Amino acid sequence: MNVKIATAQYDISFLENWSSYQSKVERWVVEAAEQDAKILLFPEYASMELASLFGEAVYSSLSRQLAAMQSLLDDYLDLFRSLAKKYQCIIQSGTFPVKTDSGTYRNRAYLFMPDGQIDYQDKLMMTRFENEQWLIQKGEELRYFDTEYGRIAINVCYDSEFPMLARKQVEAGANLILVPSCTDTLAGYHRVKIGCQARALENQCYVAQSTLVGDAPWSEAVDVNIGAAAIYTPVDRGFPDNGILAEGKLNAVQWVIAEVSLSACGTVREQGQVFNYRDWPLQNAFNVYRIA
């Protein structure tokens, strides 16, 4: 079954009120839905624009903004749940810093289904900023999700740079990996991009990357945002020669939309020019030797 994926180059805004956030997000969803997109991907930490609703004393403080954001979590979940149902699409809303029962924060990527169900993947590999300054802790579970279009998974930004995470999800049946990302340098953007392309290559699957774009000098957390969204594919027969199905313009505000067939991953694994997915275990046969 073919399905259109829309992945966002989403601009962070300074918001006047909650209503302006609702209107902004729905405009984005409507634009994608009008182009028949059924899987929508927003970037990591897109929710941090909500910190602007609390005033400078909050959004200029890393710790205070995390605490304040918790008062909006239920409204955030209700908004995306209602949009997924209203427009009959799957929405990965980016990430939201969630305070857990233990009192720690997790960088959580929620997935909203057209029937109203909600699930999530926590970020597992934390960046230095998250570890050393923001004190957001890693998640504990690697998950996959069943949809009407096939099994999908989520790697949150830095997670995409670690091949064993995606490999386990693909071995469990995921043929599409969604990568919400947030990077503040060109090098950071390219690290995630290269990771996404490598995961698509070695697993012969689709990988969609979303990026936060634009400057938010008022924010202590997401002041500079650089990147371009894209949908990556296997590099083999029946797919683009460069493994890029669609790619946005760097730092532009836009959707990047393309149609994929998740069943094509199985076909290329059986009939491709190479067998990256099948040959993965062969790596384990080799040991490293020092040559004098």
PDB file of C-alpha atoms in Angstrom:
ATOM      1  CA  MET A   1       0.000   0.000   0.000  1.00  0.00           C
ATOM      2  CA  ASN A   2       1.360   3.400  -0.966  1.00  0.00           C
ATOM      3  CA  VAL A   3       1.209   6.295   1.475  1.00  0.00           C
ATOM      4  CA  LYS A   4       2.273   9.927   1.368  1.00  0.00           C
ATOM      5  CA  ILE A   5       4.617  11.136   4.086  1.00  0.00           C
ATOM      6  CA  ALA A   6       4.886  14.816   5.001  1.00  0.00           C
ATOM      7  CA  THR A   7       7.957  15.821   6.989  1.00  0.00           C
ATOM      8  CA  ALA A   8       8.220  19.364   8.313  1.00  0.00           C
ATOM      9  CA  GLN A   9      10.805  22.088   8.256  1.00  0.00           C
ATOM     10  CA  TYR A  10       8.941  23.733  11.090  1.00  0.00           C
ATOM     11  CA  ASP A  11       9.660  27.281  12.217  1.00  0.00           C
ATOM     12  CA  ILE A  12       9.743  28.075  15.901  1.00  0.00           C
ATOM     13  CA  SER A  13       7.535  31.044  16.845  1.00  0.00           C
ATOM     14  CA  PHE A  14       7.077  33.440  19.736  1.00  0.00           C
ATOM     15  CA  LEU A  15       3.437  32.812  20.595  1.00  0.00           C
ATOM     16  CA  GLU A  16       0.841  35.278  21.839  1.00  0.00           C
ATOM     17  CA  ASN A  17      -1.384  32.668  23.470  1.00  0.00           C
ATOM     18  CA  TRP A  18      -2.438  29.027  23.365  1.00  0.00           C
ATOM     19  CA  SER A  19      -4.992  29.775  20.661  1.00  0.00           C
ATOM     20  CA  SER A  20      -2.271  31.036  18.328  1.00  0.00           C
ATOM     21  CA  TYR A  21      -0.417  27.751  18.819  1.00  0.00           C
ATOM     22  CA  GLN A  22      -3.551  25.748  18.045  1.00  0.00           C
ATOM     23  CA  SER A  23      -4.138  27.740  14.890  1.00  0.00           C
ATOM     24  CA  LYS A  24      -0.536  27.403  13.745  1.00  0.00           C
ATOM     25  CA  VAL A  25      -0.392  23.645  14.218  1.00  0.00           C
ATOM     26  CA  GLU A  26      -3.744  23.095  12.528  1.00  0.00           C
ATOM     27  CA  ARG A  27      -2.649  25.200   9.535  1.00  0.00           C
ATOM     28  CA  TRP A  28       0.342  22.918   9.143  1.00  0.00           C
ATOM     29  CA  VAL A  29      -1.773  19.773   9.407  1.00  0.00           C
ATOM     30  CA  VAL A  30      -4.361  21.092   6.957  1.00  0.00           C
ATOM     31  CA  GLU A  31      -1.670  21.952   4.402  1.00  0.00           C
ATOM     32  CA  ALA A  32      -0.308  18.406   4.530  1.00  0.00           C
ATOM     33  CA  ALA A  33      -3.746  16.793   4.562  1.00  0.00           C
ATOM     34  CA  GLU A  34      -4.800  18.775   1.492  1.00  0.00           C
ATOM     35  CA  GLN A  35      -1.916  17.104  -0.346  1.00  0.00           C
ATOM     36  CA  ASP A  36      -3.182  13.682   0.789  1.00  0.00           C
ATOM     37  CA  ALA A  37      -0.380  13.069   3.278  1.00  0.00           C
ATOM     38  CA  LYS A  38      -1.320  10.389   5.793  1.00  0.00           C
ATOM     39  CA  ILE A  39       1.841  10.279   7.941  1.00  0.00           C
ATOM     40  CA  LEU A  40       2.975  13.671   9.293  1.00  0.00           C
ATOM     41  CA  LEU A  41       6.301  14.246  11.044  1.00  0.00           C
ATOM     42  CA  PHE A  42       7.209  17.320  13.097  1.00  0.00           C
ATOM     43  CA  PRO A  43      10.712  18.057  14.502  1.00  0.00           C
ATOM     44  CA  GLU A  44      12.297  17.395  17.855  1.00  0.00           C
ATOM     45  CA  TYR A  45      11.582  20.091  20.446  1.00  0.00           C
ATOM     46  CA  ALA A  46       9.029  21.819  18.212  1.00  0.00           C
ATOM     47  CA  SER A  47       6.940  22.080  21.389  1.00  0.00           C
ATOM     48  CA  MET A  48       9.496  24.399  23.002  1.00  0.00           C
ATOM     49  CA  GLU A  49       7.895  27.396  21.343  1.00  0.00           C
ATOM     50  CA  LEU A  50       5.199  26.937  23.999  1.00  0.00           C
ATOM     51  CA  ALA A  51       7.680  28.206  26.588  1.00  0.00           C
ATOM     52  CA  SER A  52       7.153  31.679  25.120  1.00  0.00           C
ATOM     53  CA  LEU A  53       3.681  31.697  26.702  1.00  0.00           C
ATOM     54  CA  PHE A  54       5.144  31.925  30.216  1.00  0.00           C
ATOM     55  CA  GLY A  55       7.235  35.097  30.007  1.00  0.00           C
ATOM     56  CA  GLU A  56      10.933  35.863  30.102  1.00  0.00           C
ATOM     57  CA  ALA A  57      11.505  34.626  33.634  1.00  0.00           C
ATOM     58  CA  VAL A  58      10.544  31.153  32.400  1.00  0.00           C
ATOM     59  CA  TYR A  59      11.731  30.886  28.795  1.00  0.00           C
ATOM     60  CA  SER A  60      15.170  32.276  29.650  1.00  0.00           C
ATOM     61  CA  SER A  61      15.683  29.540  32.259  1.00  0.00           C
ATOM     62  CA  LEU A  62      16.380  25.944  31.241  1.00  0.00           C
ATOM     63  CA  SER A  63      14.948  24.480  34.424  1.00  0.00           C
ATOM     64  CA  ARG A  64      11.915  26.751  34.744  1.00  0.00           C
ATOM     65  CA  GLN A  65      10.719  26.172  31.206  1.00  0.00           C
ATOM     66  CA  LEU A  66      10.712  22.409  31.693  1.00  0.00           C
ATOM     67  CA  ALA A  67       8.609  22.750  34.840  1.00  0.00           C
ATOM     68  CA  ALA A  68       6.215  25.248  33.273  1.00  0.00           C
ATOM     69  CA  MET A  69       5.689  23.159  30.157  1.00  0.00           C
ATOM     70  CA  GLN A  70       4.081  20.374  32.207  1.00  0.00           C
ATOM     71  CA  SER A  71       0.955  22.495  32.725  1.00  0.00           C
ATOM     72  CA  LEU A  72       0.375  22.363  28.948  1.00  0.00           C
ATOM     73  CA  LEU A  73       0.978  18.668  28.360  1.00  0.00           C
ATOM     74  CA  ASP A  74      -2.670  17.580  28.567  1.00  0.00           C
ATOM     75  CA  ASP A  75      -3.749  20.361  26.192  1.00  0.00           C
ATOM     76  CA  TYR A  76      -0.900  19.425  23.838  1.00  0.00           C
ATOM     77  CA  LEU A  77      -1.977  15.789  23.776  1.00  0.00           C
ATOM     78  CA  ASP A  78      -5.624  16.702  23.273  1.00  0.00           C
ATOM     79  CA  LEU A  79      -4.759  19.024  20.390  1.00  0.00           C
ATOM     80  CA  PHE A  80      -2.760  16.498  18.396  1.00  0.00           C
ATOM     81  CA  ARG A  81      -5.167  13.672  19.199  1.00  0.00           C
ATOM     82  CA  SER A  82      -8.064  15.720  17.855  1.00  0.00           C
ATOM     83  CA  LEU A  83      -6.130  16.720  14.713  1.00  0.00           C
ATOM     84  CA  ALA A  84      -5.142  13.134  13.942  1.00  0.00           C
ATOM     85  CA  LYS A  85      -8.798  12.076  14.249  1.00  0.00           C
ATOM     86  CA  LYS A  86     -10.226  15.075  12.396  1.00  0.00           C
ATOM     87  CA  TYR A  87      -7.909  14.751   9.398  1.00  0.00           C
ATOM     88  CA  GLN A  88      -7.541  10.944   9.597  1.00  0.00           C
ATOM     89  CA  CYS A  89      -3.771  10.884   9.600  1.00  0.00           C
ATOM     90  CA  ILE A  90      -0.915   9.616  11.726  1.00  0.00           C
ATOM     91  CA  ILE A  91       0.939  12.479  13.412  1.00  0.00           C
ATOM     92  CA  GLN A  92       4.337  12.296  15.042  1.00  0.00           C
ATOM     93  CA  SER A  93       4.258  15.665  16.775  1.00  0.00           C
ATOM     94  CA  GLY A  94       7.980  16.052  17.362  1.00  0.00           C
ATOM     95  CA  THR A  95       9.028  15.850  21.011  1.00  0.00           C
ATOM     96  CA  PHE A  96       7.865  17.238  24.337  1.00  0.00           C
ATOM     97  CA  PRO A  97       9.972  17.243  27.539  1.00  0.00           C
ATOM     98  CA  VAL A  98       7.852  15.182  29.926  1.00  0.00           C
ATOM     99  CA  LYS A  99       8.300  14.949  33.685  1.00  0.00           C
ATOM    100  CA  THR A 100       8.012  11.340  34.805  1.00  0.00           C
ATOM    101  CA  ASP A 101       6.709   9.958  38.098  1.00  0.00           C
ATOM    102  CA  SER A 102      10.296   9.727  39.340  1.00  0.00           C
ATOM    103  CA  GLY A 103      10.712  13.486  38.882  1.00  0.00           C
ATOM    104  CA  THR A 104      13.120  13.200  35.936  1.00  0.00           C
ATOM    105  CA  TYR A 105      12.478  14.549  32.436  1.00  0.00           C
ATOM    106  CA  ARG A 106      12.355  12.534  29.240  1.00  0.00           C
ATOM    107  CA  ASN A 107      12.461  13.815  25.664  1.00  0.00           C
ATOM    108  CA  ARG A 108       9.270  12.090  24.455  1.00  0.00           C
ATOM    109  CA  ALA A 109       8.105  11.658  20.864  1.00  0.00           C
ATOM    110  CA  TYR A 110       4.354  11.066  20.817  1.00  0.00           C
ATOM    111  CA  LEU A 111       2.607   9.243  17.986  1.00  0.00           C
ATOM    112  CA  PHE A 112      -1.068  10.014  17.374  1.00  0.00           C
ATOM    113  CA  MET A 113      -3.290   7.602  15.443  1.00  0.00           C
ATOM    114  CA  PRO A 114      -6.451   8.397  13.446  1.00  0.00           C
ATOM    115  CA  ASP A 115      -8.559   6.337  15.869  1.00  0.00           C
ATOM    116  CA  GLY A 116      -7.469   8.436  18.851  1.00  0.00           C
ATOM    117  CA  GLN A 117      -4.810   6.117  20.235  1.00  0.00           C
ATOM    118  CA  ILE A 118      -1.551   7.632  21.503  1.00  0.00           C
ATOM    119  CA  ASP A 119       1.833   5.986  21.948  1.00  0.00           C
ATOM    120  CA  TYR A 120       5.385   7.302  22.273  1.00  0.00           C
ATOM    121  CA  GLN A 121       9.107   6.687  21.935  1.00  0.00           C
ATOM    122  CA  ASP A 122      11.493   8.308  24.403  1.00  0.00           C
ATOM    123  CA  LYS A 123      14.873   9.503  23.190  1.00  0.00           C
ATOM    124  CA  LEU A 124      17.509   6.960  24.180  1.00  0.00           C
ATOM    125  CA  MET A 125      20.862   8.562  23.358  1.00  0.00           C
ATOM    126  CA  MET A 126      21.260  11.970  24.929  1.00  0.00           C
ATOM    127  CA  THR A 127      23.405  14.811  23.602  1.00  0.00           C
ATOM    128  CA  ARG A 128      25.891  16.680  25.769  1.00  0.00           C
ATOM    129  CA  PHE A 129      23.479  19.622  26.045  1.00  0.00           C
ATOM    130  CA  GLU A 130      20.701  17.371  27.320  1.00  0.00           C
ATOM    131  CA  ASN A 131      23.002  15.510  29.700  1.00  0.00           C
ATOM    132  CA  GLU A 132      25.141  18.315  31.046  1.00  0.00           C
ATOM    133  CA  GLN A 133      22.948  21.433  30.946  1.00  0.00           C
ATOM    134  CA  TRP A 134      19.291  20.500  30.586  1.00  0.00           C
ATOM    135  CA  LEU A 135      19.471  17.342  32.703  1.00  0.00           C
ATOM    136  CA  ILE A 136      17.040  15.388  30.542  1.00  0.00           C
ATOM    137  CA  GLN A 137      17.481  11.662  31.006  1.00  0.00           C
ATOM    138  CA  LYS A 138      17.433   8.824  28.510  1.00  0.00           C
ATOM    139  CA  GLY A 139      14.461   6.567  27.966  1.00  0.00           C
ATOM    140  CA  GLU A 140      14.470   2.857  28.717  1.00  0.00           C
ATOM    141  CA  GLU A 141      12.528   1.171  25.902  1.00  0.00           C
ATOM    142  CA  LEU A 142      13.013   0.797  22.163  1.00  0.00           C
ATOM    143  CA  ARG A 143       9.603   0.524  20.490  1.00  0.00           C
ATOM    144  CA  TYR A 144       7.834  -0.014  17.176  1.00  0.00           C
ATOM    145  CA  PHE A 145       4.277   0.783  16.124  1.00  0.00           C
ATOM    146  CA  ASP A 146       1.758  -1.030  13.930  1.00  0.00           C
ATOM    147  CA  THR A 147      -0.203   1.120  11.485  1.00  0.00           C
ATOM    148  CA  GLU A 148      -2.506   0.448   8.555  1.00  0.00           C
ATOM    149  CA  TYR A 149       0.433   1.208   6.235  1.00  0.00           C
ATOM    150  CA  GLY A 150       2.894  -1.126   7.932  1.00  0.00           C
ATOM    151  CA  ARG A 151       5.124  -1.184  10.986  1.00  0.00           C
ATOM    152  CA  ILE A 152       7.028   2.033  11.751  1.00  0.00           C
ATOM    153  CA  ALA A 153       9.527   3.223  14.371  1.00  0.00           C
ATOM    154  CA  ILE A 154      10.982   6.447  15.764  1.00  0.00           C
ATOM    155  CA  ASN A 155      14.611   7.471  16.309  1.00  0.00           C
ATOM    156  CA  VAL A 156      14.815  10.856  18.017  1.00  0.00           C
ATOM    157  CA  CYS A 157      17.584  12.963  16.436  1.00  0.00           C
ATOM    158  CA  TYR A 158      20.873  11.717  17.994  1.00  0.00           C
ATOM    159  CA  ASP A 159      19.388   8.193  18.199  1.00  0.00           C
ATOM    160  CA  SER A 160      19.654   7.986  14.410  1.00  0.00           C
ATOM    161  CA  GLU A 161      23.452   8.092  14.666  1.00  0.00           C
ATOM    162  CA  PHE A 162      23.579   4.732  16.470  1.00  0.00           C
ATOM    163  CA  PRO A 163      22.932   1.867  14.055  1.00  0.00           C
ATOM    164  CA  MET A 164      21.916  -0.851  16.485  1.00  0.00           C
ATOM    165  CA  LEU A 165      18.771   0.998  17.549  1.00  0.00           C
ATOM    166  CA  ALA A 166      17.291   1.171  14.063  1.00  0.00           C
ATOM    167  CA  ARG A 167      18.574  -2.310  13.294  1.00  0.00           C
ATOM    168  CA  LYS A 168      16.594  -3.836  16.156  1.00  0.00           C
ATOM    169  CA  GLN A 169      13.457  -1.980  15.084  1.00  0.00           C
ATOM    170  CA  VAL A 170      13.831  -3.046  11.452  1.00  0.00           C
ATOM    171  CA  GLU A 171      14.477  -6.649  12.468  1.00  0.00           C
ATOM    172  CA  ALA A 172      11.193  -6.397  14.384  1.00  0.00           C
ATOM    173  CA  GLY A 173       9.454  -5.435  11.143  1.00  0.00           C
ATOM    174  CA  ALA A 174       9.651  -1.639  10.895  1.00  0.00           C
ATOM    175  CA  ASN A 175      10.160  -0.435   7.313  1.00  0.00           C
ATOM    176  CA  LEU A 176       9.857   3.289   8.055  1.00  0.00           C
ATOM    177  CA  ILE A 177      11.844   5.161  10.690  1.00  0.00           C
ATOM    178  CA  LEU A 178      10.702   8.657  11.646  1.00  0.00           C
ATOM    179  CA  VAL A 179      13.476  10.967  12.841  1.00  0.00           C
ATOM    180  CA  PRO A 180      12.349  14.214  14.465  1.00  0.00           C
ATOM    181  CA  SER A 181      15.485  16.349  14.811  1.00  0.00           C
ATOM    182  CA  CYS A 182      16.698  19.664  16.204  1.00  0.00           C
ATOM    183  CA  THR A 183      20.204  20.884  15.390  1.00  0.00           C
ATOM    184  CA  ASP A 184      21.849  24.249  15.929  1.00  0.00           C
ATOM    185  CA  THR A 185      24.829  23.911  13.570  1.00  0.00           C
ATOM    186  CA  LEU A 186      25.356  22.743  10.006  1.00  0.00           C
ATOM    187  CA  ALA A 187      27.627  20.021  11.336  1.00  0.00           C
ATOM    188  CA  GLY A 188      24.887  18.817  13.665  1.00  0.00           C
ATOM    189  CA  TYR A 189      22.351  18.754  10.849  1.00  0.00           C
ATOM    190  CA  HIS A 190      24.711  16.800   8.625  1.00  0.00           C
ATOM    191  CA  ARG A 191      25.465  14.311  11.402  1.00  0.00           C
ATOM    192  CA  VAL A 192      21.788  13.458  11.675  1.00  0.00           C
ATOM    193  CA  LYS A 193      21.315  13.495   7.901  1.00  0.00           C
ATOM    194  CA  ILE A 194      24.245  11.137   7.376  1.00  0.00           C
ATOM    195  CA  GLY A 195      22.936   8.899  10.141  1.00  0.00           C
ATOM    196  CA  CYS A 196      19.493   8.778   8.516  1.00  0.00           C
ATOM    197  CA  GLN A 197      20.924   7.941   5.103  1.00  0.00           C
ATOM    198  CA  ALA A 198      23.149   5.252   6.604  1.00  0.00           C
ATOM    199  CA  ARG A 199      20.193   3.658   8.391  1.00  0.00           C
ATOM    200  CA  ALA A 200      18.207   3.611   5.133  1.00  0.00           C
ATOM    201  CA  LEU A 201      21.176   2.122   3.265  1.00  0.00           C
ATOM    202  CA  GLU A 202      22.127  -0.634   5.664  1.00  0.00           C
ATOM    203  CA  ASN A 203      18.547  -1.663   6.521  1.00  0.00           C
ATOM    204  CA  GLN A 204      17.091  -1.113   3.025  1.00  0.00           C
ATOM    205  CA  CYS A 205      14.214   0.857   4.518  1.00  0.00           C
ATOM    206  CA  TYR A 206      12.716   4.353   4.438  1.00  0.00           C
ATOM    207  CA  VAL A 207      13.857   7.054   6.857  1.00  0.00           C
ATOM    208  CA  ALA A 208      12.094  10.422   7.166  1.00  0.00           C
ATOM    209  CA  GLN A 209      13.872  13.320   8.882  1.00  0.00           C
ATOM    210  CA  SER A 210      12.161  16.475  10.139  1.00  0.00           C
ATOM    211  CA  THR A 211      14.011  19.608  11.252  1.00  0.00           C
ATOM    212  CA  LEU A 212      13.339  22.649  13.393  1.00  0.00           C
ATOM    213  CA  VAL A 213      14.310  25.857  11.565  1.00  0.00           C
ATOM    214  CA  GLY A 214      14.660  29.534  12.357  1.00  0.00           C
ATOM    215  CA  ASP A 215      16.105  31.609  15.187  1.00  0.00           C
ATOM    216  CA  ALA A 216      14.514  32.117  18.583  1.00  0.00           C
ATOM    217  CA  PRO A 217      16.887  34.488  20.426  1.00  0.00           C
ATOM    218  CA  TRP A 218      14.414  34.634  23.306  1.00  0.00           C
ATOM    219  CA  SER A 219      14.848  30.914  24.021  1.00  0.00           C
ATOM    220  CA  GLU A 220      17.580  29.459  26.194  1.00  0.00           C
ATOM    221  CA  ALA A 221      16.937  26.011  24.721  1.00  0.00           C
ATOM    222  CA  VAL A 222      16.281  26.359  20.979  1.00  0.00           C
ATOM    223  CA  ASP A 223      17.743  29.727  20.034  1.00  0.00           C
ATOM    224  CA  VAL A 224      19.327  28.621  16.720  1.00  0.00           C
ATOM    225  CA  ASN A 225      17.862  25.930  14.461  1.00  0.00           C
ATOM    226  CA  ILE A 226      19.354  24.721  11.180  1.00  0.00           C
ATOM    227  CA  GLY A 227      18.389  21.957   8.800  1.00  0.00           C
ATOM    228  CA  ALA A 228      16.350  20.525   5.961  1.00  0.00           C
ATOM    229  CA  ALA A 229      13.751  17.779   6.026  1.00  0.00           C
ATOM    230  CA  ALA A 230      14.018  14.775   3.737  1.00  0.00           C
ATOM    231  CA  ILE A 231      12.778  11.284   2.958  1.00  0.00           C
ATOM    232  CA  TYR A 232      15.574   8.755   2.384  1.00  0.00           C
ATOM    233  CA  THR A 233      15.368   5.363   0.708  1.00  0.00           C
ATOM    234  CA  PRO A 234      17.453   2.277  -0.009  1.00  0.00           C
ATOM    235  CA  VAL A 235      20.140   2.952  -2.615  1.00  0.00           C
ATOM    236  CA  ASP A 236      19.226   0.255  -5.066  1.00  0.00           C
ATOM    237  CA  ARG A 237      17.044  -0.836  -7.953  1.00  0.00           C
ATOM    238  CA  GLY A 238      13.683   0.909  -8.005  1.00  0.00           C
ATOM    239  CA  PHE A 239      14.811   3.774  -5.757  1.00  0.00           C
ATOM    240  CA  PRO A 240      16.633   7.073  -6.390  1.00  0.00           C
ATOM    241  CA  ASP A 241      20.308   6.577  -7.233  1.00  0.00           C
ATOM    242  CA  ASN A 242      21.330   8.893  -4.382  1.00  0.00           C
ATOM    243  CA  GLY A 243      18.843   7.448  -1.898  1.00  0.00           C
ATOM    244  CA  ILE A 244      16.987  10.765  -1.552  1.00  0.00           C
ATOM    245  CA  LEU A 245      13.315  10.610  -2.483  1.00  0.00           C
ATOM    246  CA  ALA A 246      12.573  14.203  -1.466  1.00  0.00           C
ATOM    247  CA  GLU A 247      14.530  16.954   0.265  1.00  0.00           C
ATOM    248  CA  GLY A 248      13.724  20.510   1.315  1.00  0.00           C
ATOM    249  CA  LYS A 249      15.687  23.717   0.905  1.00  0.00           C
ATOM    250  CA  LEU A 250      18.027  24.402   3.816  1.00  0.00           C
ATOM    251  CA  ASN A 251      16.314  26.481   6.535  1.00  0.00           C
ATOM    252  CA  ALA A 252      13.168  27.102   4.493  1.00  0.00           C
ATOM    253  CA  VAL A 253       9.770  26.832   6.190  1.00  0.00           C
ATOM    254  CA  GLN A 254       7.945  24.066   4.353  1.00  0.00           C
ATOM    255  CA  TRP A 255       6.564  20.574   4.174  1.00  0.00           C
ATOM    256  CA  VAL A 256       8.540  17.959   2.247  1.00  0.00           C
ATOM    257  CA  ILE A 257       6.094  15.412   0.846  1.00  0.00           C
ATOM    258  CA  ALA A 258       6.580  12.176  -1.076  1.00  0.00           C
ATOM    259  CA  GLU A 259       4.812   8.878  -1.615  1.00  0.00           C
ATOM    260  CA  VAL A 260       6.354   5.629  -0.388  1.00  0.00           C
ATOM    261  CA  SER A 261       5.487   1.955  -0.455  1.00  0.00           C
ATOM    262  CA  LEU A 262       6.668   0.202   2.687  1.00  0.00           C
ATOM    263  CA  SER A 263       6.218  -3.192   1.011  1.00  0.00           C
ATOM    264  CA  ALA A 264       8.938  -2.199  -1.484  1.00  0.00           C
ATOM    265  CA  CYS A 265      11.500  -2.703   1.286  1.00  0.00           C
ATOM    266  CA  GLY A 266      10.815  -6.437   1.308  1.00  0.00           C
ATOM    267  CA  THR A 267      11.132  -6.577  -2.459  1.00  0.00           C
ATOM    268  CA  VAL A 268      14.508  -4.846  -2.605  1.00  0.00           C
ATOM    269  CA  ARG A 269      15.839  -7.064   0.179  1.00  0.00           C
ATOM    270  CA  GLU A 270      15.026 -10.101  -1.964  1.00  0.00           C
ATOM    271  CA  GLN A 271      15.793  -8.769  -5.442  1.00  0.00           C
ATOM    272  CA  GLY A 272      18.199  -5.860  -4.986  1.00  0.00           C
ATOM    273  CA  GLN A 273      21.601  -5.352  -6.548  1.00  0.00           C
ATOM    274  CA  VAL A 274      23.042  -5.863  -3.059  1.00  0.00           C
ATOM    275  CA  PHE A 275      21.723  -7.383   0.157  1.00  0.00           C
ATOM    276  CA  ASN A 276      22.698  -4.912   2.863  1.00  0.00           C
ATOM    277  CA  TYR A 277      19.871  -5.992   5.165  1.00  0.00           C
ATOM    278  CA  ARG A 278      20.410  -9.720   4.712  1.00  0.00           C
ATOM    279  CA  ASP A 279      24.203  -9.533   4.918  1.00  0.00           C
ATOM    280  CA  TRP A 280      24.299  -7.572   8.182  1.00  0.00           C
ATOM    281  CA  PRO A 281      25.066 -10.642  10.377  1.00  0.00           C
ATOM    282  CA  LEU A 282      28.098 -11.496   8.253  1.00  0.00           C
ATOM    283  CA  GLN A 283      30.007  -8.665   9.938  1.00  0.00           C
ATOM    284  CA  ASN A 284      30.103 -10.676  13.122  1.00  0.00           C
ATOM    285  CA  ALA A 285      32.351 -13.333  11.575  1.00  0.00           C
ATOM    286  CA  PHE A 286      35.418 -11.095  11.547  1.00  0.00           C
ATOM    287  CA  ASN A 287      37.841 -10.340  14.344  1.00  0.00           C
ATOM    288  CA  VAL A 288      40.343  -7.508  14.490  1.00  0.00           C
ATOM    289  CA  TYR A 289      44.017  -8.403  14.299  1.00  0.00           C
ATOM    290  CA  ARG A 290      47.083  -6.265  14.857  1.00  0.00           C
ATOM    291  CA  ILE A 291      49.576  -6.587  12.041  1.00  0.00           C
ATOM    292  CA  ALA A 292      53.128  -6.092  13.291  1.00  0.00           C
TER     293      ALA A 292
END
